[in-house]
XYZ file of N, CA and C in Angstrom:
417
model
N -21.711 -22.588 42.419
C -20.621 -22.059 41.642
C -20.610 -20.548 41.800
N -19.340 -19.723 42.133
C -18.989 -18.707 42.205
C -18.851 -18.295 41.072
N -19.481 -17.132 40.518
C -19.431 -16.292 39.367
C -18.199 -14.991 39.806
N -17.509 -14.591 38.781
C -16.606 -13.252 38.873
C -17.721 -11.968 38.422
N -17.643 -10.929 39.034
C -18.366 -9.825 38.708
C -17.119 -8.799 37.870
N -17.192 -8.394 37.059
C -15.972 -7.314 36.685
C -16.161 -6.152 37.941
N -15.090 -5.463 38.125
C -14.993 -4.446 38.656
C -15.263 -3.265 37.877
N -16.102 -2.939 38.520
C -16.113 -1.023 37.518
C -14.935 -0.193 37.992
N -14.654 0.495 36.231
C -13.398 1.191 35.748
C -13.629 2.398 37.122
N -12.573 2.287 37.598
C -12.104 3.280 38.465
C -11.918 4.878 37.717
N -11.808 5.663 38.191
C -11.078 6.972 37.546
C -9.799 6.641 37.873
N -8.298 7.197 37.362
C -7.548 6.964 37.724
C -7.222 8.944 38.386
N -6.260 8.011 39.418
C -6.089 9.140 40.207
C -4.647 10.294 39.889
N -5.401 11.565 40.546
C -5.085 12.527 40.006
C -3.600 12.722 39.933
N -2.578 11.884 40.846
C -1.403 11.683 41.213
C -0.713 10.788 40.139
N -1.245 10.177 39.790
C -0.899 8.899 38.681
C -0.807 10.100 37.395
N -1.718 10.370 36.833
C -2.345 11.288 35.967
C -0.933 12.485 35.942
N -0.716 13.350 37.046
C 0.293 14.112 37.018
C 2.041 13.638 36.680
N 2.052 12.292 37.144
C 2.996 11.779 36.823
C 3.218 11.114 35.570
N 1.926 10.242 35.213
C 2.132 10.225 33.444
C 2.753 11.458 32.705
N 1.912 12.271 32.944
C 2.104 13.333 32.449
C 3.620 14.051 32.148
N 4.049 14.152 33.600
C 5.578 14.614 33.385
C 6.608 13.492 33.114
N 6.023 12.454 33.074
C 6.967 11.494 32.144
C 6.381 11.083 30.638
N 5.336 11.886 30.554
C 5.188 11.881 28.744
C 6.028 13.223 28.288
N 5.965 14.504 28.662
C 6.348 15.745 28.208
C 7.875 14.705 28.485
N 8.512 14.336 29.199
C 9.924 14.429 29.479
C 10.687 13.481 27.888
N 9.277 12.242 27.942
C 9.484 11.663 26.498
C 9.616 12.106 25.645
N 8.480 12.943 25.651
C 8.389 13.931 24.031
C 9.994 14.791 23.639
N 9.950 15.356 24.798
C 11.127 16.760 24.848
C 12.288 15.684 24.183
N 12.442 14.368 24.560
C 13.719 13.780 24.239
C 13.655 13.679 22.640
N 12.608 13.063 22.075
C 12.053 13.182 20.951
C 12.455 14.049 20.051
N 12.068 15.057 20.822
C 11.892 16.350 20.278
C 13.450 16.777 19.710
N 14.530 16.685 20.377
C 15.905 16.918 20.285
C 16.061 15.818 19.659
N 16.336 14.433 19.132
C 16.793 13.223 18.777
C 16.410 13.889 17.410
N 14.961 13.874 16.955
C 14.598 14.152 15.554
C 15.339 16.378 15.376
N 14.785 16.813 16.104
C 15.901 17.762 15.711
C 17.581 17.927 15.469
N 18.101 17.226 15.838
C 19.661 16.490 15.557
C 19.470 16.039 14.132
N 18.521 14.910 13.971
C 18.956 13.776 13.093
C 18.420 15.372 11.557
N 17.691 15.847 11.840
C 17.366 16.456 10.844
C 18.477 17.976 10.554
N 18.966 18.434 11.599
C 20.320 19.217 11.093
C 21.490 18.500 10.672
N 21.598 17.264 10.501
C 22.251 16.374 10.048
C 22.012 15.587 8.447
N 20.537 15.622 8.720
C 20.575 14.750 6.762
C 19.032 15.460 6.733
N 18.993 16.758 5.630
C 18.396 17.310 4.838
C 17.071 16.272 4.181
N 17.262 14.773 4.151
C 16.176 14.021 3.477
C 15.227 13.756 4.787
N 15.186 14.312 5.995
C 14.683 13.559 7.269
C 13.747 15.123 7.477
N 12.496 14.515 7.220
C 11.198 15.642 6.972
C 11.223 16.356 8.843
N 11.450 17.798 9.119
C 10.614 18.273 10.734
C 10.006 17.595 11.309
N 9.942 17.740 12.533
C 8.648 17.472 13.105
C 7.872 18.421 13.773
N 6.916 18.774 12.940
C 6.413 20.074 13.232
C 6.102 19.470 14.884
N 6.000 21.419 16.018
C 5.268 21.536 16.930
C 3.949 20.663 16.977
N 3.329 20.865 16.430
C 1.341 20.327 16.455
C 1.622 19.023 16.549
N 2.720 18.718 15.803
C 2.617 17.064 15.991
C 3.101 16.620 17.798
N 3.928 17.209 18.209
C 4.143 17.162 20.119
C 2.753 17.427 20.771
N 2.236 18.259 20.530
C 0.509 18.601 20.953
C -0.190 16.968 20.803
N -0.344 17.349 19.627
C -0.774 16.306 19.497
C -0.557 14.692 19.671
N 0.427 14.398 20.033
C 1.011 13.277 20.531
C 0.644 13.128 21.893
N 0.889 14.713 22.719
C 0.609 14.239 23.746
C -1.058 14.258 24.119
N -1.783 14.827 23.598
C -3.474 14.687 23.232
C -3.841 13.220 23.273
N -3.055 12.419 22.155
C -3.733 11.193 22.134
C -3.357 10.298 23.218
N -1.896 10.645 23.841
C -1.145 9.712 25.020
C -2.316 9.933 26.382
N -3.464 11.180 26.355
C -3.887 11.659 27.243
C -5.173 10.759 26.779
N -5.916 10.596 25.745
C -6.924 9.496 25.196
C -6.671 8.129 25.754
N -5.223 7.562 25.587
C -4.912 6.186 25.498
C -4.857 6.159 27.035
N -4.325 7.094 28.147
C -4.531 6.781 29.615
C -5.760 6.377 29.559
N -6.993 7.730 29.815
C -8.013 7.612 29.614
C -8.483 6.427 29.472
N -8.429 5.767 28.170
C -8.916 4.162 28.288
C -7.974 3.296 28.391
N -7.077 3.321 29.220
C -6.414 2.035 29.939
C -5.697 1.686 28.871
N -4.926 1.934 28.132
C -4.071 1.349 27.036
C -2.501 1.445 27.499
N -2.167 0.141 27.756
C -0.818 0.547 27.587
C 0.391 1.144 27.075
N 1.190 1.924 27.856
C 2.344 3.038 27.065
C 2.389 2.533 26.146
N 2.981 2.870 24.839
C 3.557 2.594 23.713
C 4.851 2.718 23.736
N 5.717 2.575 22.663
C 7.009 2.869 22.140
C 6.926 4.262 21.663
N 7.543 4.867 21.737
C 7.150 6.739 21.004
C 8.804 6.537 20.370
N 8.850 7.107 19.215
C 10.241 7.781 18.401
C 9.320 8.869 17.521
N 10.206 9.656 16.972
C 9.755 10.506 15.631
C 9.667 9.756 14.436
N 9.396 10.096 13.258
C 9.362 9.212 11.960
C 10.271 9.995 10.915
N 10.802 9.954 10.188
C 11.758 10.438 9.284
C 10.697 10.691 8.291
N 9.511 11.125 7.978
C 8.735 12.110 7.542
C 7.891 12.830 8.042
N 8.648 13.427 9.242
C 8.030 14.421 9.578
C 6.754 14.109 11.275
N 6.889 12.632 11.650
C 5.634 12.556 12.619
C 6.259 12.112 14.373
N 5.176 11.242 14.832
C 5.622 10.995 15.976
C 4.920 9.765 15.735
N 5.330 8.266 16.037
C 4.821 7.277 15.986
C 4.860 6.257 17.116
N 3.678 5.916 17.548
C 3.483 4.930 18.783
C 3.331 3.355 18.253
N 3.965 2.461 18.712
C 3.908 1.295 18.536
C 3.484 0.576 20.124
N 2.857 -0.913 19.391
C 2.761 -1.982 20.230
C 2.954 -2.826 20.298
N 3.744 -4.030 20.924
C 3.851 -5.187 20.187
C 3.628 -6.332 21.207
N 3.452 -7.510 20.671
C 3.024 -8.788 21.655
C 3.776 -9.241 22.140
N 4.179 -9.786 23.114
C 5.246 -10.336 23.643
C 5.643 -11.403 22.850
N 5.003 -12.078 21.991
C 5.826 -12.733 20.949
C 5.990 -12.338 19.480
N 6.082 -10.770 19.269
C 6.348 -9.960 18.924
C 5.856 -10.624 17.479
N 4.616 -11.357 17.301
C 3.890 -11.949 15.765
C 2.704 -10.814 15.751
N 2.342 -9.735 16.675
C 1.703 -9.069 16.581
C 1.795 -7.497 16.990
N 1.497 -6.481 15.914
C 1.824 -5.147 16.293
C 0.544 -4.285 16.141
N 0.901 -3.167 16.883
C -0.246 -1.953 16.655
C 0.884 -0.612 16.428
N 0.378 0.145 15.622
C 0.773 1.516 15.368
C 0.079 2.684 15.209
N 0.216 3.644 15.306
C -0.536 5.318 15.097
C 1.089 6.191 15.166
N 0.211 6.525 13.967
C 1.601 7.748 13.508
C 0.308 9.158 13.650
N 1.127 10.128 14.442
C 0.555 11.636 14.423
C 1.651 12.791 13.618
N 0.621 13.671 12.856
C 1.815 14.494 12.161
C 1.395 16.052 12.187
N 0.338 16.311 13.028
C 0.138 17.736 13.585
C -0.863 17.925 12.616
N -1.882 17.416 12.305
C -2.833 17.839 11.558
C -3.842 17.048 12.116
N -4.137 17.040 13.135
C -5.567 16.476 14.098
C -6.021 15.322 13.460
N -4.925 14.550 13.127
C -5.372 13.046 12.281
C -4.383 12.122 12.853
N -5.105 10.546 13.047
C -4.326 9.589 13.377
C -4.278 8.915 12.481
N -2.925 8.615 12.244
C -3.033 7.334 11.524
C -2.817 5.950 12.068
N -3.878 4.997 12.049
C -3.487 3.718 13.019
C -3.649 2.719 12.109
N -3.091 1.235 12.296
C -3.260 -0.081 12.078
C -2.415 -0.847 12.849
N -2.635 -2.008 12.575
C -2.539 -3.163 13.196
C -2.077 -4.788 12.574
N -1.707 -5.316 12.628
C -1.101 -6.605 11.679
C -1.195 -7.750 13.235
N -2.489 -9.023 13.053
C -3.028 -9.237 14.326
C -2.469 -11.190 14.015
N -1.757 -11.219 12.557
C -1.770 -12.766 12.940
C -2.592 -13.187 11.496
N -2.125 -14.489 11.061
C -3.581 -14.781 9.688
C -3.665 -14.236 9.209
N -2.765 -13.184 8.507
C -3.135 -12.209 7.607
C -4.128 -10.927 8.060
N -4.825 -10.865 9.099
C -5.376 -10.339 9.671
C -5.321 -8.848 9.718
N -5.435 -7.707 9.232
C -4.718 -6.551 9.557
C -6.208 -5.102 9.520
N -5.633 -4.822 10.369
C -6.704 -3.463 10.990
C -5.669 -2.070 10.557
N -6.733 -1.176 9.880
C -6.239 -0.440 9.559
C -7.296 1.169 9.069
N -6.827 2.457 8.868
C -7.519 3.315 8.902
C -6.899 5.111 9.319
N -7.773 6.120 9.195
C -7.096 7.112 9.653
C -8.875 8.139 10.261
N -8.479 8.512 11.321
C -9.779 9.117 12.121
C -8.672 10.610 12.719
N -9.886 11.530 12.468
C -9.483 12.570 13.603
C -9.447 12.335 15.005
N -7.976 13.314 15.687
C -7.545 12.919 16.836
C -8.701 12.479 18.101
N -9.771 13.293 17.974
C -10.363 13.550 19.216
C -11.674 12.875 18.433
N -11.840 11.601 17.633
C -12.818 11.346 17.381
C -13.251 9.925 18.178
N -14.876 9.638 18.305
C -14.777 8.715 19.520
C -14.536 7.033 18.577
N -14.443 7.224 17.306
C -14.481 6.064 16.622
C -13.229 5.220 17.160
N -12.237 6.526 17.695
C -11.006 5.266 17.649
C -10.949 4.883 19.057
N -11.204 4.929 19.789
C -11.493 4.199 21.221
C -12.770 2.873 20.776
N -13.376 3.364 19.901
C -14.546 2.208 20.179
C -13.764 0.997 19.387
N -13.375 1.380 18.046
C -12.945 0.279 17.038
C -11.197 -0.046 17.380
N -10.686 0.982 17.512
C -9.326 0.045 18.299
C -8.549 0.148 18.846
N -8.781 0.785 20.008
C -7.937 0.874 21.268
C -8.306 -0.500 21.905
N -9.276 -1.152 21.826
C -9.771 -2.253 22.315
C -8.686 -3.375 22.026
N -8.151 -3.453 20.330
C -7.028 -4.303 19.839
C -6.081 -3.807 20.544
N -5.288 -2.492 20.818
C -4.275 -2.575 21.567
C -4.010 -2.955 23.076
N -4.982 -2.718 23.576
C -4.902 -3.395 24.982
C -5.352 -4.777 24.959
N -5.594 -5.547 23.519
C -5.043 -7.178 23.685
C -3.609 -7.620 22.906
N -2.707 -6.123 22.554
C -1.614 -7.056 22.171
C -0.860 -7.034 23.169
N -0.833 -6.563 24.261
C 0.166 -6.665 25.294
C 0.014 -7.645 26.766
């Protein structure tokens, strides 16, 4: 009997990497104008501060890093930038909202009542260990 060996994680290459890249800034920038509109428009729809674009794109640079698939990106009507995930039979989601204060906010709703949830600083290694792992099984 033939056993499978996993393959060891590659680096991803520097070309890939540059191109995420200018198609995350190109995301953000759209972002960036959509929630600036909607907010010279209705006074109840909180900024989105600068730090929170930094920081959005900080963690989009984490989630390459460990192999997580893109998310959904919009702004949040208090003020953030929020990434979603969802299952293809859409009974399961992941989220992280960033709001420019070097904090994530993430959870998860996995099925069974089941739900993962929490808030860690951006650059802390807890959230790769405890659940980036769930998002690269809802997709």
């Amino acid at each position: 009997m033939e056993t499978l060996q996993k393959q060891p994680d590659l680096p991803i290459p520097l070309s890939d990497k540059m191109l995420f890249r200018k198609q995350v800034q190109r995301e953000l920038d759209e972002i960036r104008q959509e929630a600036e509109e909607a907010y010279a428009l209705d006074n109840e729809i909180d900024p989105v501060p600068d730090a929170a674009f930094y920081d959005a794109s900080s963690l989009l640079e984490i989630l390459l890093h460990n192999k997580v698939p893109m998310p959904d990106i919009g702004w949040l009507m208090d003020g953030g930038i929020g990434f979603e995930w969802q299952s293809q039979n859409n009974k399961r989601i992941g989220t992280m909202s960033i709001y420019g204060d070097n904090q994530v906010v993430y959870g998860a709703s996995l099925g069974n009542k089941r739900r993962v949830k929490g808030t860690c600083v951006l650059n802390d290694s807890v959230l790769p260990v405890n659940f980036l792992p769930i998002l690269k099984d809802l997709v």
